[in-house]
Amino acid sequence: MKRIVHIALSAALAASLAACAPAEQKESKLQIERSEQATTVATVEAVDLTRRTVKLRSLDGQPFVVRVGKEAVNLPQVKKGDQVEVTYARELEVTLADPGEVVNETDVVVDRAQPGSKPEGSAIAQTRVTATILDLDKEREKVTLKMADGSVATVKVQNPANLDKVKVGDTILIRYLEAVDITVKGKKR
């Protein structure tokens, strides 16, 4: 299961790196890439099978509750004291879109344990959407975008130098990938 998440993340990262590889690429070409991954462990404090909730305590001692969907068929195996390992990764890539390109799609892949096996699961969601630049505010480091679905959003730009690589009327392609992998490790020893 973890292998699926790692393979998908590796493929996405390789594709992202390949997209910016050409040496003769103009410096003014927009190419934004960011990624991060984190793994944490929490301890199960209580499981409510009727409400399908699990109360967890984080490594820093903070309690929190997670609702678990019916697709988690092995929830009855999760017990107080079990360690739950969660790996979360996300990746963002922004490039100039091809002229006339309009994209608004999300693909989701979910993998879960078979009934009776160790409780675990993973999910990968990739969203690809185009947005037209309606306004650039270099002074405030903000850009206003009209998304493919017609909604409008104003966002703060993390790297203001990117504002010099685009103009009002340009269309950008945003690809956002999120992956989560959850494994119940059993009792802490």
N, CA and C of each residue as an Amber inpcrd file, in Angstrom:
protein
   567
   0.8190000  -1.1900000   0.0000000   0.0000000   0.0000000   0.0000000
   0.8650000   1.2570000   0.0000000   1.8610000   1.3030000   0.9080000
   2.7610000   2.4440000   0.9310000   3.4940000   2.5320000  -0.3950000
   3.7370000   1.3830000  -0.9900000   4.4440000   1.3390000  -2.2600000
   3.6790000   2.1210000  -3.3250000   2.3480000   2.0240000  -3.3240000
   1.5270000   2.7480000  -4.2940000   1.7170000   4.2480000  -4.1240000
   1.6750000   4.7200000  -2.8800000   1.8510000   6.1490000  -2.6120000
   3.2360000   6.5930000  -3.0520000   4.2670000   5.8200000  -2.6830000
   5.6280000   6.1930000  -3.0330000   5.8570000   6.1750000  -4.5390000
   5.2990000   5.2040000  -5.2390000   5.4490000   5.1310000  -6.6940000
   4.7620000   6.3290000  -7.3410000   3.5440000   6.6490000  -6.8870000
   2.8080000   7.7790000  -7.4650000   3.5260000   9.0980000  -7.1980000
   4.0170000   9.2840000  -5.9780000   4.7460000  10.5090000  -5.6640000
   6.0350000  10.5960000  -6.4670000   6.7470000   9.4850000  -6.5970000
   7.9950000   9.4790000  -7.3660000   7.7310000   9.8240000  -8.8270000
   6.6740000   9.2530000  -9.3870000   6.3350000   9.5300000 -10.7880000
   5.9560000  10.9940000 -10.9720000   5.1700000  11.5240000 -10.0420000
   4.7600000  12.9300000 -10.1400000   5.9600000  13.8490000 -10.0060000
   6.8480000  13.5470000  -9.0790000   8.0320000  14.3670000  -8.8840000
   8.9460000  14.2900000 -10.1050000   9.1190000  13.1070000 -10.6660000
   9.9570000  12.9490000 -11.8550000   9.3740000  13.7470000 -13.0240000
   8.0610000  13.6960000 -13.1770000   7.4180000  14.4610000 -14.2490000
   7.6120000  15.9600000 -14.0340000   7.5240000  16.3950000 -12.7790000
   7.7190000  17.8100000 -12.4720000   9.1310000  18.2440000 -12.8020000
  10.1080000  17.4280000 -12.4290000  11.5040000  17.7700000 -12.6960000
  11.7850000  17.7660000 -14.1890000  11.1960000  16.8200000 -14.9020000
  11.4060000  16.7450000 -16.3450000  10.8270000  17.9790000 -17.0390000
   9.7430000  18.5080000 -16.4830000   9.1030000  19.6640000 -17.1050000
   9.9880000  20.9030000 -17.0710000  10.9210000  20.9620000 -16.1160000
  11.7740000  22.1460000 -16.0330000  13.2150000  21.8480000 -16.4590000
  13.4600000  20.7240000 -17.0800000  14.8120000  20.2860000 -17.3920000
  15.5160000  20.9990000 -18.5470000  14.8270000  21.4100000 -19.6190000
  15.5590000  21.9300000 -20.7670000  16.4740000  23.0900000 -20.3970000
  17.7550000  23.0060000 -20.8040000  18.7350000  24.0260000 -20.4600000
  18.4720000  25.3300000 -21.2090000  17.9180000  25.2380000 -22.4230000
  17.6950000  26.4450000 -23.2100000  16.3780000  27.1390000 -22.8750000
  15.6930000  26.6880000 -21.8370000  14.4270000  27.2860000 -21.4430000
  14.6600000  28.7400000 -21.0380000  13.8050000  29.6540000 -21.5040000
  13.9340000  31.0590000 -21.1740000  13.7090000  31.2590000 -19.6840000
  14.4870000  32.1600000 -19.1040000  14.3710000  32.4320000 -17.6740000
  13.0170000  33.0560000 -17.3470000  12.4040000  33.7410000 -18.3130000
  11.1290000  34.3990000 -18.0630000   9.9560000  33.4180000 -18.0420000
  10.2040000  32.1790000 -18.4010000   9.1450000  31.1730000 -18.4260000
   8.7080000  30.8210000 -17.0050000   7.4190000  30.7910000 -16.7590000
   6.8860000  30.5020000 -15.4340000   7.0110000  29.0110000 -15.1320000
   7.6620000  28.6840000 -14.0450000   7.8070000  27.2920000 -13.6020000
   7.9250000  27.3080000 -12.0740000   6.8180000  27.0320000 -11.4070000
   6.7940000  27.0260000  -9.9440000   6.6020000  25.5860000  -9.4860000
   7.4490000  25.1560000  -8.5690000   7.3290000  23.7980000  -8.0230000
   7.5950000  23.8400000  -6.5290000   6.7170000  23.2010000  -5.7810000
   6.9010000  23.0750000  -4.3390000   6.4030000  21.7000000  -3.9220000
   7.1070000  21.1080000  -2.9540000   6.6310000  19.8310000  -2.4220000
   7.0740000  19.7090000  -0.9770000   6.3290000  18.9110000  -0.2490000
   6.6760000  18.6320000   1.1420000   6.0860000  17.2890000   1.5390000
   6.7120000  16.7000000   2.5310000   6.2400000  15.4160000   3.0480000
   6.5200000  15.3830000   4.5410000   5.5820000  14.8300000   5.2900000
   5.7610000  14.7150000   6.7360000   5.1600000  13.4000000   7.2050000
   5.7950000  12.8130000   8.2000000   5.2820000  11.5910000   8.8160000
   5.1690000  11.8430000  10.3110000   4.0710000  11.3910000  10.8810000
   3.8720000  11.5280000  12.3180000   3.2220000  10.2650000  12.8640000
   3.2890000  10.1320000  14.1630000   2.6940000   8.9880000  14.8430000
   1.7710000   9.5260000  15.9350000   0.6300000   8.8940000  16.1030000
  -0.3060000   9.2430000  17.1720000  -0.7260000   7.9540000  17.8640000
  -1.1860000   8.0960000  19.1050000  -1.6290000   6.9450000  19.8850000
  -3.1440000   6.9490000  19.9910000  -3.7540000   5.7820000  19.7750000
  -5.1990000   5.6480000  19.8870000  -5.5830000   5.6780000  21.3650000
  -6.5200000   6.5800000  21.7090000  -7.0130000   6.6660000  23.0820000
  -8.3730000   6.0080000  23.2280000  -9.1800000   6.0530000  22.1620000
 -10.5080000   5.4360000  22.2170000 -11.0230000   5.2330000  20.7950000
 -11.8540000   4.2050000  20.6340000 -12.4890000   3.9220000  19.3540000
 -13.9850000   3.7920000  19.6090000 -14.7930000   4.5580000  18.8840000
 -16.2490000   4.4770000  18.9820000 -16.7460000   3.9020000  17.6580000
 -17.0500000   2.6010000  17.6580000 -17.4650000   1.9280000  16.4240000
 -18.8350000   2.4030000  15.9410000 -19.7210000   2.7890000  16.8630000
 -21.0550000   3.2510000  16.4740000 -20.9700000   4.5780000  15.7270000
 -20.2130000   5.5050000  16.2870000 -20.0620000   6.8190000  15.6590000
 -18.9320000   6.8340000  14.6240000 -18.1510000   5.7650000  14.5770000
 -17.0160000   5.6220000  13.6730000 -16.0210000   6.7780000  13.8640000
 -15.6340000   6.9770000  15.1200000 -14.6410000   7.9780000  15.4530000
 -13.4850000   7.3260000  16.2110000 -12.2970000   7.9070000  16.0470000
 -11.1230000   7.4520000  16.7690000 -10.5180000   8.6760000  17.4520000
 -10.3630000   8.5810000  18.7720000  -9.7060000   9.6540000  19.5130000
  -8.2280000   9.3100000  19.5780000  -7.3950000  10.2490000  19.1250000
  -5.9500000  10.0530000  19.0590000  -5.2430000  11.1080000  19.9070000
  -3.9990000  10.8090000  20.2950000  -3.1500000  11.7760000  20.9840000
  -1.8630000  11.8940000  20.1740000  -1.5510000  13.1280000  19.7880000
  -0.3640000  13.3770000  18.9710000   0.9010000  13.2220000  19.8090000
   2.0440000  13.2410000  19.1470000   3.3320000  13.1140000  19.8330000
   3.5520000  14.2280000  20.8550000   2.9840000  15.4090000  20.5880000
   3.1460000  16.5130000  21.5330000   2.0460000  16.5380000  22.5940000
   1.2520000  15.4570000  22.6510000   0.2610000  15.3050000  23.7170000
  -1.1100000  15.8880000  23.4400000  -1.3240000  16.4290000  22.2480000
  -2.6110000  17.0450000  21.9260000  -3.6150000  15.9940000  21.4530000
  -4.7940000  15.9500000  22.0900000  -5.8250000  14.9990000  21.6340000
  -6.5730000  15.5560000  20.4180000  -7.0000000  14.6630000  19.5390000
  -7.8430000  15.0460000  18.4180000  -8.6690000  13.8420000  17.9940000
  -9.7890000  14.1120000  17.3430000 -10.7190000  13.0590000  16.9380000
 -10.7730000  12.9960000  15.4150000 -10.7570000  11.7700000  14.8960000
 -10.8380000  11.5370000  13.4540000 -12.0870000  10.7210000  13.1710000
 -12.8930000  11.1880000  12.2110000 -14.0540000  10.4090000  11.7570000
 -13.5730000   9.4480000  10.6730000 -14.0550000   8.2190000  10.7560000
 -13.5970000   7.1750000   9.8390000 -14.7850000   6.6950000   9.0150000
 -14.6490000   6.7250000   7.7030000 -15.7160000   6.3110000   6.8050000
 -15.9500000   4.8100000   6.8340000 -17.0770000   4.4020000   6.2760000
 -17.4490000   2.9790000   6.2560000 -16.5180000   2.1430000   5.3940000
 -15.7690000   2.8040000   4.5130000 -14.8280000   2.0600000   3.6750000
 -13.6670000   1.4840000   4.4810000 -13.4480000   1.9910000   5.6840000
 -12.4040000   1.4420000   6.5640000 -12.9860000   0.2050000   7.2490000
 -12.9170000  -0.9250000   6.5460000 -13.5890000  -2.1470000   6.9930000
 -12.9330000  -2.7980000   8.2050000 -11.7020000  -2.4190000   8.5240000
 -10.9860000  -3.0470000   9.6290000 -10.9320000  -2.1880000  10.8850000
 -11.8190000  -1.1890000  10.9770000 -11.8510000  -0.3380000  12.1570000
 -12.0260000  -1.1320000  13.4560000 -12.8110000  -2.2110000  13.4890000
 -12.9460000  -2.9620000  14.7420000 -11.6240000  -3.5330000  15.2760000
 -10.6040000  -3.6310000  14.4390000  -9.3020000  -4.1460000  14.8950000
  -8.4760000  -3.0880000  15.6270000  -8.8360000  -1.8180000  15.4700000
  -8.0750000  -0.7370000  16.0950000  -8.4540000  -0.6690000  17.5750000
  -7.4360000  -0.6770000  18.4340000  -7.6450000  -0.7150000  19.8890000
  -6.9020000   0.4070000  20.5870000  -7.3460000   0.7310000  21.7840000
  -6.6860000   1.7180000  22.6240000  -5.2200000   1.3050000  22.7990000
  -4.3280000   2.2870000  22.6650000  -2.8970000   2.0350000  22.8010000
  -2.1910000   1.7690000  21.4870000  -2.9290000   1.4830000  20.4080000
  -2.3090000   1.2670000  19.1000000  -1.6270000   2.5460000  18.6230000
  -0.5360000   2.3740000  17.8890000   0.1760000   3.4880000  17.2760000
  -0.2960000   3.6000000  15.8270000  -0.6220000   4.8100000  15.4120000
  -1.0660000   5.0760000  14.0560000  -0.0130000   5.9650000  13.3960000
   0.5260000   5.4980000  12.2640000   1.5130000   6.2810000  11.5220000
   0.8360000   6.8960000  10.3060000   1.0030000   8.2010000  10.1630000
   0.4010000   8.9180000   9.0440000   1.5080000   9.6410000   8.2750000
   1.5660000   9.3890000   6.9750000   2.4860000  10.1110000   6.1020000
   1.6350000  10.9390000   5.1520000   1.9530000  12.2220000   5.0850000
   1.2070000  13.1560000   4.2430000   2.2020000  13.8470000   3.3120000
   1.8520000  13.9320000   2.0530000   2.7130000  14.6030000   1.0810000
   1.8480000  15.4520000   0.1650000   2.4290000  16.5540000  -0.2680000
   1.7300000  17.3720000  -1.2570000   2.7420000  18.0200000  -2.1690000
   2.2740000  18.3130000  -3.3670000   3.1310000  18.8930000  -4.3980000
   2.3080000  19.8660000  -5.2180000   2.9070000  21.0000000  -5.5340000
   2.2630000  22.0200000  -6.3470000   3.1690000  22.3490000  -7.5210000
   2.5770000  22.4620000  -8.6870000   3.3120000  22.8660000  -9.8770000
   2.4450000  23.8640000 -10.6460000   3.0420000  24.9850000 -11.0290000
   2.3270000  26.0020000 -11.8070000   3.1720000  26.3270000 -13.0250000
   2.5540000  26.2600000 -14.2020000   3.2240000  26.5930000 -15.4610000
   2.2610000  27.4100000 -16.3130000   2.7700000  28.0000000 -17.3860000
   1.8810000  28.6550000 -18.3420000   1.1260000  27.5690000 -19.1100000
  -0.1510000  27.7830000 -19.3060000  -0.9710000  26.8280000 -20.0530000
  -0.8260000  27.0920000 -21.5470000  -1.1540000  26.0880000 -22.3330000
  -1.1830000  26.2710000 -23.7770000  -2.3290000  27.2150000 -24.1180000
  -2.1950000  28.0200000 -25.1670000  -3.2700000  28.9350000 -25.5530000
  -4.5940000  28.1860000 -25.7510000  -5.6500000  28.6910000 -25.1300000
  -6.9700000  28.0760000 -25.2560000  -7.2080000  26.8660000 -24.3740000
  -6.2020000  26.4350000 -23.6370000  -6.3420000  25.2470000 -22.7880000
  -7.2500000  25.5490000 -21.5890000  -8.2450000  24.6900000 -21.3740000
  -9.1360000  24.8030000 -20.2240000  -9.2050000  23.4310000 -19.5690000
  -8.7850000  23.3700000 -18.3040000  -8.7580000  22.1050000 -17.5810000
  -9.3640000  22.3250000 -16.2060000 -10.1940000  21.4020000 -15.7770000
 -10.7610000  21.4250000 -14.4290000 -11.0920000  19.9750000 -14.0710000
 -10.0780000  19.2500000 -13.5610000 -10.2820000  17.8290000 -13.2960000
  -9.5550000  17.3950000 -12.0360000 -10.1340000  16.4190000 -11.3880000
  -9.5120000  15.8230000 -10.2060000  -9.5970000  14.3140000 -10.3510000
  -8.4680000  13.6590000 -10.1280000  -8.4040000  12.2030000 -10.1370000
  -8.0320000  11.7470000  -8.7350000  -8.7240000  10.7150000  -8.2620000
  -8.4690000  10.1930000  -6.9200000  -8.2510000   8.6870000  -7.0070000
  -7.2140000   8.2210000  -6.3240000  -6.9350000   6.7890000  -6.2220000
  -6.9220000   6.4580000  -4.7380000  -7.7350000   5.4810000  -4.3480000
  -7.8090000   5.0630000  -2.9470000  -7.4750000   3.5840000  -2.8720000
  -6.6540000   3.2320000  -1.9070000  -6.3060000   1.8400000  -1.6600000
  -6.5270000   1.5720000  -0.1840000  -7.2270000   0.5210000   0.1270000
  -7.4780000   0.1980000   1.5360000  -7.2390000  -1.2880000   1.7640000
  -7.0720000  -1.6020000   3.0180000  -6.7900000  -2.9850000   3.3970000
  -7.9960000  -3.8820000   3.1170000  -7.7090000  -5.1300000   2.8360000
  -8.7570000  -6.1310000   2.6620000  -9.3690000  -6.4590000   4.0240000
 -10.6550000  -6.8230000   4.0670000 -11.2720000  -7.1800000   5.3440000
 -10.4560000  -8.2580000   6.0660000 -10.2070000  -8.0120000   7.3550000
  -9.4810000  -8.9650000   8.1780000  -7.9860000  -8.7360000   8.2420000
  -7.4460000  -7.9220000   7.3240000  -6.0010000  -7.6680000   7.3570000
  -5.6950000  -6.4610000   8.2440000  -4.4110000  -6.1680000   8.3740000
  -3.9760000  -5.0500000   9.2030000  -4.6240000  -3.7500000   8.7050000
  -5.1810000  -2.9310000   9.6260000  -5.8210000  -1.6840000   9.2040000
  -4.8130000  -0.7060000   8.6020000  -5.0290000  -0.3260000   7.3520000
  -4.1970000   0.6520000   6.6670000  -4.9290000   1.1270000   5.4270000
  -4.4680000   2.2310000   4.8870000  -5.0660000   2.7470000   3.6690000
  -4.2580000   3.9050000   3.1380000  -4.4660000   4.2140000   1.8660000
  -3.7890000   5.3560000   1.2610000  -4.7170000   5.9820000   0.2290000
  -4.4780000   7.2550000  -0.0190000  -5.2580000   7.9670000  -1.0250000
  -4.3600000   8.9940000  -1.6910000  -4.5480000   9.1430000  -2.9780000
  -3.8230000  10.1340000  -3.7550000  -4.8610000  10.9070000  -4.5590000
  -4.8140000  12.2290000  -4.4700000  -5.7140000  13.0810000  -5.2500000
  -4.8660000  14.0630000  -6.0470000  -5.1080000  14.1210000  -7.3430000
  -4.4160000  15.0850000  -8.1900000  -5.4540000  15.9730000  -8.8640000
  -5.2930000  17.2660000  -8.6960000  -6.1730000  18.2450000  -9.3130000
  -5.3780000  19.0280000 -10.3390000  -5.9570000  19.1780000 -11.5180000
  -5.3690000  20.0060000 -12.5800000  -6.4370000  21.0170000 -12.9810000
  -6.0590000  22.2870000 -12.9370000  -7.0250000  23.3390000 -13.2600000
  -6.2990000  24.5060000 -13.9240000  -6.9590000  25.1140000 -14.9090000
  -6.4060000  26.3150000 -15.5170000  -7.0570000  27.5380000 -14.8820000
  -6.3230000  28.6450000 -14.9170000  -6.8290000  29.9070000 -14.3830000
  -6.2790000  31.0460000 -15.2380000  -7.1420000  32.0160000 -15.5220000
  -6.7340000  33.1840000 -16.2980000  -6.3920000  34.3170000 -15.3340000
  -5.2940000  34.9940000 -15.5960000  -4.8650000  36.0980000 -14.7400000
  -5.6920000  37.3330000 -15.0750000  -6.4620000  37.7930000 -14.0880000
  -7.2990000  38.9730000 -14.2680000  -6.5860000  40.2460000 -13.8230000
  -5.7330000  40.1280000 -12.7860000  -5.0590000  41.3090000 -12.2570000
  -3.7580000  40.9050000 -11.5880000  -2.7360000  41.7370000 -11.7420000
  -1.4480000  41.5640000 -11.0620000  -1.2250000  42.7930000 -10.1850000
  -1.0190000  42.5880000  -8.9060000  -0.7230000  43.6780000  -7.9800000
   0.6790000  43.4390000  -7.4300000   1.6740000  43.9660000  -8.1420000
   3.0650000  43.7210000  -7.7550000   3.4010000  44.3690000  -6.4240000
   2.7870000  45.4850000  -6.1290000   3.0650000  46.1780000  -4.8740000
   2.6290000  45.3350000  -3.6660000   1.4580000  44.7440000  -3.7650000
   0.9450000  43.8970000  -2.6650000   1.3100000  42.4330000  -2.8440000
   1.9910000  42.1210000  -3.9420000   2.4180000  40.7550000  -4.2580000
   1.2340000  39.7930000  -4.3290000   0.1850000  40.2130000  -5.0560000
  -1.0300000  39.4100000  -5.2020000  -1.4060000  39.2930000  -6.6670000
  -2.0970000  38.2020000  -6.9680000  -2.6050000  37.9780000  -8.3170000
  -4.0680000  37.5440000  -8.1920000  -4.9110000  38.0630000  -9.0950000
  -6.3200000  37.6750000  -9.1140000  -6.5280000  36.7420000 -10.2910000
  -7.1190000  35.5810000 -10.0000000  -7.2920000  34.5300000 -10.9960000
  -8.7640000  34.2100000 -11.2170000  -9.1240000  33.9540000 -12.4740000
 -10.4460000  33.4200000 -12.7960000 -10.2400000  31.9490000 -13.1300000
 -10.7930000  31.0870000 -12.2760000 -10.6030000  29.6520000 -12.4190000
 -11.4710000  29.1100000 -13.5600000 -11.1960000  27.8890000 -13.9780000
 -11.9230000  27.2580000 -15.0820000 -13.4150000  27.1330000 -14.7890000
 -13.7870000  27.0230000 -13.4970000 -15.2080000  26.8980000 -13.1480000
 -15.9030000  28.2530000 -13.0320000 -15.1760000  29.3480000 -13.3040000
 -15.7640000  30.6850000 -13.2620000 -15.5430000  31.4290000 -11.9560000
 -15.1060000  30.7460000 -10.9170000 -14.8630000  31.4160000  -9.6380000
 -13.6170000  32.2990000  -9.7460000 -13.5580000  33.3000000  -8.8770000
 -12.4350000  34.2380000  -8.8710000 -11.7610000  34.1710000  -7.5080000
 -10.4240000  34.1540000  -7.5140000  -9.6570000  34.0960000  -6.2710000
  -8.4710000  35.0450000  -6.3730000  -8.1880000  35.7330000  -5.2750000
  -6.9920000  36.5640000  -5.1840000  -6.0470000  35.8780000  -4.2150000
  -4.8070000  35.6450000  -4.6600000  -3.8530000  34.9090000  -3.8380000
  -2.5590000  35.6970000  -3.6870000  -1.9300000  35.5110000  -2.5400000
  -0.6240000  36.0990000  -2.2500000   0.4280000  35.2490000  -2.9490000
   1.3570000  35.8890000  -3.6280000   2.4060000  35.1990000  -4.3550000
   3.5890000  34.9880000  -3.4160000   4.0830000  33.7550000  -3.3190000
   5.2010000  33.4660000  -2.4310000   6.5210000  34.0080000  -2.9590000
   6.7020000  34.0000000  -4.2670000   7.9190000  34.5190000  -4.8610000
   7.5350000  35.6490000  -5.8250000   7.6600000  36.9070000  -5.3880000
   7.2330000  38.0400000  -6.2140000   7.9110000  38.1040000  -7.5830000
   9.0800000  37.4990000  -7.7430000   9.7640000  37.4930000  -9.0390000
   8.9100000  36.8010000 -10.1060000   8.0260000  35.8920000  -9.6980000
   7.1630000  35.1990000 -10.6520000   6.1580000  36.1390000 -11.3120000
   5.8500000  37.2730000 -10.6700000   4.9050000  38.2250000 -11.2550000
   5.4690000  38.8570000 -12.5330000   6.7910000  38.8750000 -12.6600000
   7.4250000  39.4140000 -13.8670000   7.4010000  38.4160000 -15.0230000
   6.9940000  37.1880000 -14.7660000   6.9840000  36.1390000 -15.7860000
   5.6190000  35.9490000 -16.4370000   4.6180000  36.7180000 -15.9560000
   3.2580000  36.5960000 -16.4830000   2.6720000  37.9890000 -16.7030000
   1.5380000  38.0060000 -17.4160000   0.8330000  39.2700000 -17.6320000
  -0.6710000  39.0170000 -17.5550000  -1.4230000  40.0920000 -17.3880000
  -2.8810000  39.9820000 -17.3790000  -3.3170000  39.3530000 -18.7000000
  -4.2170000  38.3660000 -18.5980000  -4.7030000  37.6530000 -19.7720000
  -4.0410000  36.3010000 -19.9800000  -2.8500000  36.0880000 -19.3690000
  -2.1990000  34.7740000 -19.4490000  -3.0450000  33.7310000 -18.7310000
  -2.9500000  32.5010000 -19.2040000  -3.6060000  31.3820000 -18.5310000
  -2.5260000  30.4840000 -17.9620000  -2.7040000  30.1250000 -16.6900000
  -1.7450000  29.2340000 -16.0300000  -2.3990000  27.8800000 -15.7820000
  -1.5750000  26.8620000 -15.6850000  -2.0260000  25.5120000 -15.3710000
  -1.4970000  25.1770000 -13.9810000  -2.4080000  24.8410000 -13.0890000
  -2.0650000  24.5090000 -11.7080000  -2.2950000  23.0160000 -11.5120000
  -1.2560000  22.3270000 -11.0370000  -1.3900000  20.9060000 -10.7160000
  -1.0690000  20.7520000  -9.2390000  -2.0220000  20.1590000  -8.5090000
  -1.8560000  19.9820000  -7.0700000  -2.0750000  18.5170000  -6.7380000
  -1.0950000  17.9140000  -6.0850000  -1.1600000  16.5020000  -5.7270000
  -1.0990000  16.3790000  -4.2110000  -2.0170000  15.6040000  -3.6330000
  -2.0030000  15.2990000  -2.2020000  -2.0300000  13.7960000  -2.0370000
  -1.2390000  13.2940000  -1.0990000  -1.2290000  11.8610000  -0.8240000
  -1.1740000  11.6530000   0.6850000  -1.9090000  10.6650000   1.1440000
  -1.8750000  10.3180000   2.5670000  -1.8120000   8.8010000   2.6750000
  -1.0230000   8.3440000   3.6310000  -0.8750000   6.9080000   3.8800000
  -1.0200000   6.7090000   5.3870000  -1.9450000   5.8440000   5.7810000
  -2.2170000   5.6060000   7.2070000  -2.0390000   4.1260000   7.4950000
  -1.2660000   3.8310000   8.5540000  -1.0370000   2.4480000   8.9620000
  -1.1700000   2.3470000  10.4760000  -1.9470000   1.3670000  10.9240000
  -2.0380000   1.0930000  12.3630000  -0.9230000   0.1140000  12.6830000
  -0.0140000   0.5370000  13.5510000   1.1910000  -0.2450000  13.8640000
   1.0060000  -1.2060000  15.0240000  -0.0660000  -1.1170000  15.7640000
  -0.2240000  -1.9570000  16.9550000   0.2380000  -1.2130000  18.1940000
   0.2780000  -1.8910000  19.2970000   0.6170000  -1.2770000  20.5830000
   2.0730000  -0.8530000  20.6250000   2.2960000   0.2810000  21.3220000
   3.6550000   0.7620000  21.5560000   4.3400000  -0.2010000  22.5290000
   5.5660000  -0.5280000  22.2440000   6.2870000  -1.4920000  23.1010000
   7.2070000  -0.7940000  24.0420000
